[in-house]
Amino acid sequence: MEWPMLEPLRDSQDAAPAARCGRCGGEVYKNERMFRSDGKWLCIDCFRAEIESMLRSNPVFLADVLLMEHREV
Ligand SMILES: [Zn+2]
């Protein structure tokens, strides 16, 4: 079976970065979102890592921030 040739993906690296992540230093491009945490603007990957870490270490605090109910039983 022959697979159709795919069009080459556009290389977004042609564009100059619009900003750099305040944590990892990674490049962030125009129209990508950044997240402010502890005074630093983070890329999406660092934001995800921070939330995942918070979820593991202190889920009660995260639930409070998200205005979610929680209770001891
Ligand atoms: Zn980052």
Tab-separated table of N, CA, C and O and ligand atoms in Angstrom:
chain	number	residue	atom	x	y	z
A	1	MET	N	0.841	-1.196	0.000
A	1	MET	CA	0.000	0.000	0.000
A	1	MET	C	0.874	1.243	0.000
A	1	MET	O	1.852	1.328	0.725
A	2	GLU	N	0.501	2.151	-0.836
A	2	GLU	CA	1.276	3.390	-0.930
A	2	GLU	C	0.599	4.488	-0.132
A	2	GLU	O	-0.616	4.671	-0.238
A	3	TRP	N	1.352	5.178	0.648
A	3	TRP	CA	0.791	6.277	1.435
A	3	TRP	C	0.889	7.572	0.653
A	3	TRP	O	1.882	7.801	-0.027
A	4	PRO	N	-0.142	8.394	0.733
A	4	PRO	CA	-0.070	9.681	0.033
A	4	PRO	C	0.999	10.577	0.659
A	4	PRO	O	1.234	10.505	1.861
A	5	MET	N	1.620	11.371	-0.156
A	5	MET	CA	2.602	12.336	0.358
A	5	MET	C	1.853	13.435	1.109
A	5	MET	O	0.842	13.941	0.646
A	6	LEU	N	2.349	13.755	2.284
A	6	LEU	CA	1.744	14.846	3.055
A	6	LEU	C	2.415	16.162	2.687
A	6	LEU	O	3.602	16.206	2.386
A	7	GLU	N	1.627	17.198	2.714
A	7	GLU	CA	2.200	18.530	2.516
A	7	GLU	C	3.157	18.801	3.675
A	7	GLU	O	2.859	18.447	4.821
A	8	PRO	N	4.284	19.399	3.424
A	8	PRO	CA	5.168	19.738	4.551
A	8	PRO	C	4.481	20.724	5.490
A	8	PRO	O	3.765	21.616	5.038
A	9	LEU	N	4.671	20.504	6.776
A	9	LEU	CA	4.078	21.416	7.754
A	9	LEU	C	4.777	22.761	7.663
A	9	LEU	O	5.970	22.839	7.412
A	10	ARG	N	4.007	23.800	7.905
A	10	ARG	CA	4.626	25.136	7.957
A	10	ARG	C	5.560	25.191	9.149
A	10	ARG	O	5.215	24.743	10.231
A	11	ASP	N	6.721	25.722	8.938
A	11	ASP	CA	7.692	25.816	10.019
A	11	ASP	C	7.474	27.110	10.780
A	11	ASP	O	7.827	28.186	10.316
A	12	SER	N	6.886	26.990	11.989
A	12	SER	CA	6.611	28.191	12.767
A	12	SER	C	7.912	28.828	13.272
A	12	SER	O	7.910	29.935	13.759
A	13	GLN	N	9.025	28.092	13.190
A	13	GLN	CA	10.294	28.637	13.669
A	13	GLN	C	10.802	29.758	12.767
A	13	GLN	O	11.770	30.421	13.091
A	14	ASP	N	10.159	29.937	11.593
A	14	ASP	CA	10.545	31.050	10.724
A	14	ASP	C	10.288	32.381	11.414
A	14	ASP	O	10.997	33.347	11.174
A	15	ALA	N	9.246	32.416	12.254
A	15	ALA	CA	8.890	33.666	12.911
A	15	ALA	C	9.792	33.887	14.123
A	15	ALA	O	10.195	32.942	14.793
A	16	ALA	N	10.100	35.132	14.393
A	16	ALA	CA	10.894	35.451	15.574
A	16	ALA	C	10.013	35.281	16.804
A	16	ALA	O	8.813	35.557	16.757
A	17	PRO	N	10.571	34.798	17.920
A	17	PRO	CA	9.755	34.665	19.122
A	17	PRO	C	9.252	36.023	19.603
A	17	PRO	O	9.965	37.023	19.493
A	18	ALA	N	8.026	36.046	20.125
A	18	ALA	CA	7.444	37.294	20.628
A	18	ALA	C	7.823	37.512	22.089
A	18	ALA	O	7.777	38.634	22.582
A	19	ALA	N	8.181	36.426	22.780
A	19	ALA	CA	8.543	36.514	24.192
A	19	ALA	C	9.302	35.252	24.579
A	19	ALA	O	9.379	34.296	23.798
A	20	ARG	N	9.851	35.282	25.788
A	20	ARG	CA	10.502	34.086	26.334
A	20	ARG	C	9.883	33.754	27.681
A	20	ARG	O	9.521	34.642	28.438
A	21	CYS	N	9.782	32.486	27.958
A	21	CYS	CA	9.224	32.022	29.230
A	21	CYS	C	10.132	32.462	30.372
A	21	CYS	O	11.360	32.332	30.296
A	22	GLY	N	9.525	32.981	31.438
A	22	GLY	CA	10.288	33.432	32.591
A	22	GLY	C	10.853	32.312	33.424
A	22	GLY	O	11.646	32.552	34.335
A	23	ARG	N	10.490	31.078	33.132
A	23	ARG	CA	11.022	29.943	33.895
A	23	ARG	C	12.027	29.133	33.076
A	23	ARG	O	13.161	28.974	33.473
A	24	CYS	N	11.574	28.609	31.921
A	24	CYS	CA	12.452	27.728	31.142
A	24	CYS	C	13.238	28.480	30.076
A	24	CYS	O	14.157	27.926	29.483
A	25	GLY	N	12.845	29.736	29.813
A	25	GLY	CA	13.539	30.498	28.785
A	25	GLY	C	13.120	30.137	27.374
A	25	GLY	O	13.688	30.639	26.414
A	26	GLY	N	12.126	29.253	27.250
A	26	GLY	CA	11.669	28.816	25.937
A	26	GLY	C	11.023	29.949	25.151
A	26	GLY	O	10.511	30.910	25.726
A	27	GLU	N	11.067	29.800	23.843
A	27	GLU	CA	10.502	30.822	22.962
A	27	GLU	C	8.980	30.705	22.916
A	27	GLU	O	8.438	29.611	22.844
A	28	VAL	N	8.316	31.852	22.958
A	28	VAL	CA	6.857	31.907	22.858
A	28	VAL	C	6.537	32.800	21.665
A	28	VAL	O	7.119	33.884	21.529
A	29	TYR	N	5.657	32.307	20.811
A	29	TYR	CA	5.369	32.999	19.555
A	29	TYR	C	4.066	33.772	19.613
A	29	TYR	O	3.214	33.514	20.470
A	30	LYS	N	3.939	34.696	18.670
A	30	LYS	CA	2.758	35.532	18.556
A	30	LYS	C	1.506	34.647	18.574
A	30	LYS	O	1.488	33.588	17.943
A	31	ASN	N	0.503	35.092	19.284
A	31	ASN	CA	-0.790	34.413	19.428
A	31	ASN	C	-0.749	33.205	20.355
A	31	ASN	O	-1.768	32.547	20.542
A	32	GLU	N	0.418	32.876	20.940
A	32	GLU	CA	0.452	31.844	21.973
A	32	GLU	C	0.190	32.520	23.317
A	32	GLU	O	0.483	33.701	23.507
A	33	ARG	N	-0.378	31.784	24.243
A	33	ARG	CA	-0.769	32.354	25.533
A	33	ARG	C	0.327	32.135	26.564
A	33	ARG	O	1.002	31.112	26.566
A	34	MET	N	0.470	33.135	27.466
A	34	MET	CA	1.398	33.009	28.591
A	34	MET	C	0.601	33.178	29.880
A	34	MET	O	-0.485	33.736	29.881
A	35	PHE	N	1.167	32.705	30.973
A	35	PHE	CA	0.466	32.666	32.257
A	35	PHE	C	1.368	33.271	33.320
A	35	PHE	O	2.531	32.871	33.456
A	36	ARG	N	0.840	34.211	34.101
A	36	ARG	CA	1.652	34.891	35.108
A	36	ARG	C	1.549	34.141	36.435
A	36	ARG	O	0.455	33.878	36.936
A	37	SER	N	2.687	33.819	36.990
A	37	SER	CA	2.732	33.101	38.259
A	37	SER	C	3.929	33.586	39.056
A	37	SER	O	5.059	33.591	38.543
A	38	ASP	N	3.689	34.012	40.287
A	38	ASP	CA	4.763	34.525	41.152
A	38	ASP	C	5.585	35.593	40.441
A	38	ASP	O	6.815	35.623	40.544
A	39	GLY	N	4.904	36.459	39.693
A	39	GLY	CA	5.586	37.579	39.048
A	39	GLY	C	6.298	37.235	37.753
A	39	GLY	O	6.947	38.090	37.166
A	40	LYS	N	6.220	35.963	37.328
A	40	LYS	CA	6.891	35.574	36.080
A	40	LYS	C	5.858	35.135	35.050
A	40	LYS	O	4.864	34.496	35.402
A	41	TRP	N	6.113	35.448	33.782
A	41	TRP	CA	5.258	34.999	32.695
A	41	TRP	C	5.774	33.658	32.206
A	41	TRP	O	6.927	33.535	31.806
A	42	LEU	N	4.879	32.649	32.268
A	42	LEU	CA	5.272	31.279	31.942
A	42	LEU	C	4.698	30.836	30.597
A	42	LEU	O	3.597	31.242	30.220
A	43	CYS	N	5.415	29.945	29.934
A	43	CYS	CA	4.897	29.304	28.725
A	43	CYS	C	3.862	28.250	29.147
A	43	CYS	O	3.761	27.895	30.322
A	44	ILE	N	3.117	27.729	28.189
A	44	ILE	CA	2.060	26.759	28.495
A	44	ILE	C	2.628	25.504	29.150
A	44	ILE	O	2.015	24.937	30.051
A	45	ASP	N	3.806	25.064	28.737
A	45	ASP	CA	4.391	23.845	29.305
A	45	ASP	C	4.750	24.047	30.776
A	45	ASP	O	4.497	23.170	31.604
A	46	CYS	N	5.331	25.201	31.112
A	46	CYS	CA	5.680	25.464	32.511
A	46	CYS	C	4.424	25.662	33.349
A	46	CYS	O	4.382	25.252	34.512
A	47	PHE	N	3.401	26.287	32.766
A	47	PHE	CA	2.134	26.452	33.483
A	47	PHE	C	1.524	25.077	33.787
A	47	PHE	O	1.095	24.818	34.912
A	48	ARG	N	1.499	24.207	32.800
A	48	ARG	CA	0.968	22.845	33.019
A	48	ARG	C	1.750	22.131	34.114
A	48	ARG	O	1.162	21.494	34.992
A	49	ALA	N	3.069	22.231	34.072
A	49	ALA	CA	3.908	21.561	35.070
A	49	ALA	C	3.609	22.108	36.461
A	49	ALA	O	3.559	21.359	37.443
A	50	GLU	N	3.412	23.425	36.553
A	50	GLU	CA	3.132	24.033	37.858
A	50	GLU	C	1.793	23.539	38.399
A	50	GLU	O	1.669	23.212	39.581
A	51	ILE	N	0.764	23.500	37.535
A	51	ILE	CA	-0.555	23.041	37.986
A	51	ILE	C	-0.508	21.566	38.364
A	51	ILE	O	-1.086	21.144	39.374
A	52	GLU	N	0.191	20.757	37.581
A	52	GLU	CA	0.304	19.331	37.901
A	52	GLU	C	1.021	19.124	39.227
A	52	GLU	O	0.633	18.276	40.032
A	53	SER	N	2.057	19.913	39.476
A	53	SER	CA	2.783	19.821	40.729
A	53	SER	C	1.881	20.217	41.897
A	53	SER	O	1.872	19.563	42.952
A	54	MET	N	1.110	21.292	41.695
A	54	MET	CA	0.183	21.759	42.731
A	54	MET	C	-0.890	20.703	43.003
A	54	MET	O	-1.253	20.447	44.150
A	55	LEU	N	-1.372	20.071	41.922
A	55	LEU	CA	-2.400	19.046	42.070
A	55	LEU	C	-1.874	17.868	42.898
A	55	LEU	O	-2.580	17.328	43.743
A	56	ARG	N	-0.610	17.492	42.677
A	56	ARG	CA	-0.025	16.375	43.426
A	56	ARG	C	0.266	16.765	44.869
A	56	ARG	O	0.004	16.000	45.796
A	57	SER	N	0.810	17.962	45.089
A	57	SER	CA	1.300	18.310	46.421
A	57	SER	C	0.228	18.936	47.314
A	57	SER	O	0.293	18.801	48.533
A	58	ASN	N	-0.731	19.655	46.719
A	58	ASN	CA	-1.703	20.363	47.549
A	58	ASN	C	-3.059	20.492	46.836
A	58	ASN	O	-3.468	21.595	46.453
A	59	PRO	N	-3.752	19.371	46.647
A	59	PRO	CA	-5.013	19.412	45.906
A	59	PRO	C	-6.078	20.258	46.593
A	59	PRO	O	-6.939	20.829	45.917
A	60	VAL	N	-6.039	20.388	47.913
A	60	VAL	CA	-7.026	21.212	48.621
A	60	VAL	C	-6.864	22.676	48.220
A	60	VAL	O	-7.843	23.374	47.946
A	61	PHE	N	-5.622	23.148	48.184
A	61	PHE	CA	-5.369	24.524	47.778
A	61	PHE	C	-5.855	24.751	46.350
A	61	PHE	O	-6.516	25.755	46.048
A	62	LEU	N	-5.565	23.803	45.454
A	62	LEU	CA	-5.982	23.952	44.059
A	62	LEU	C	-7.504	23.994	43.960
A	62	LEU	O	-8.067	24.810	43.222
A	63	ALA	N	-8.181	23.139	44.729
A	63	ALA	CA	-9.646	23.149	44.727
A	63	ALA	C	-10.177	24.495	45.209
A	63	ALA	O	-11.143	25.027	44.654
A	64	ASP	N	-9.542	25.073	46.240
A	64	ASP	CA	-9.948	26.404	46.726
A	64	ASP	C	-9.806	27.448	45.624
A	64	ASP	O	-10.692	28.274	45.411
A	65	VAL	N	-8.673	27.419	44.923
A	65	VAL	CA	-8.423	28.389	43.864
A	65	VAL	C	-9.484	28.258	42.764
A	65	VAL	O	-9.925	29.245	42.190
A	66	LEU	N	-9.889	27.028	42.477
A	66	LEU	CA	-10.870	26.766	41.421
A	66	LEU	C	-12.308	26.910	41.920
A	66	LEU	O	-13.253	26.644	41.178
A	67	LEU	N	-12.447	27.340	43.182
A	67	LEU	CA	-13.769	27.524	43.799
A	67	LEU	C	-14.577	26.232	43.791
A	67	LEU	O	-15.796	26.238	43.629
A	68	MET	N	-13.867	25.100	43.974
A	68	MET	CA	-14.521	23.794	44.025
A	68	MET	C	-14.760	23.411	45.481
A	68	MET	O	-13.898	23.636	46.336
A	69	GLU	N	-15.894	22.832	45.747
A	69	GLU	CA	-16.182	22.365	47.099
A	69	GLU	C	-15.350	21.121	47.394
A	69	GLU	O	-15.077	20.318	46.499
A	70	HIS	N	-14.966	20.974	48.649
A	70	HIS	CA	-14.306	19.751	49.089
A	70	HIS	C	-14.612	19.581	50.571
A	70	HIS	O	-15.003	20.552	51.249
A	71	ARG	N	-14.495	18.381	51.054
A	71	ARG	CA	-14.825	18.137	52.451
A	71	ARG	C	-14.122	16.879	52.941
A	71	ARG	O	-13.785	15.990	52.154
A	72	GLU	N	-13.913	16.840	54.233
A	72	GLU	CA	-13.445	15.612	54.884
A	72	GLU	C	-14.694	14.807	55.238
A	72	GLU	O	-15.735	15.373	55.567
A	73	VAL	N	-14.571	13.488	55.192
A	73	VAL	CA	-15.706	12.635	55.542
A	73	VAL	C	-15.315	11.696	56.676
A	73	VAL	O	-14.150	11.513	56.949
B	1	ZN	ZN	8.486	27.603	30.117
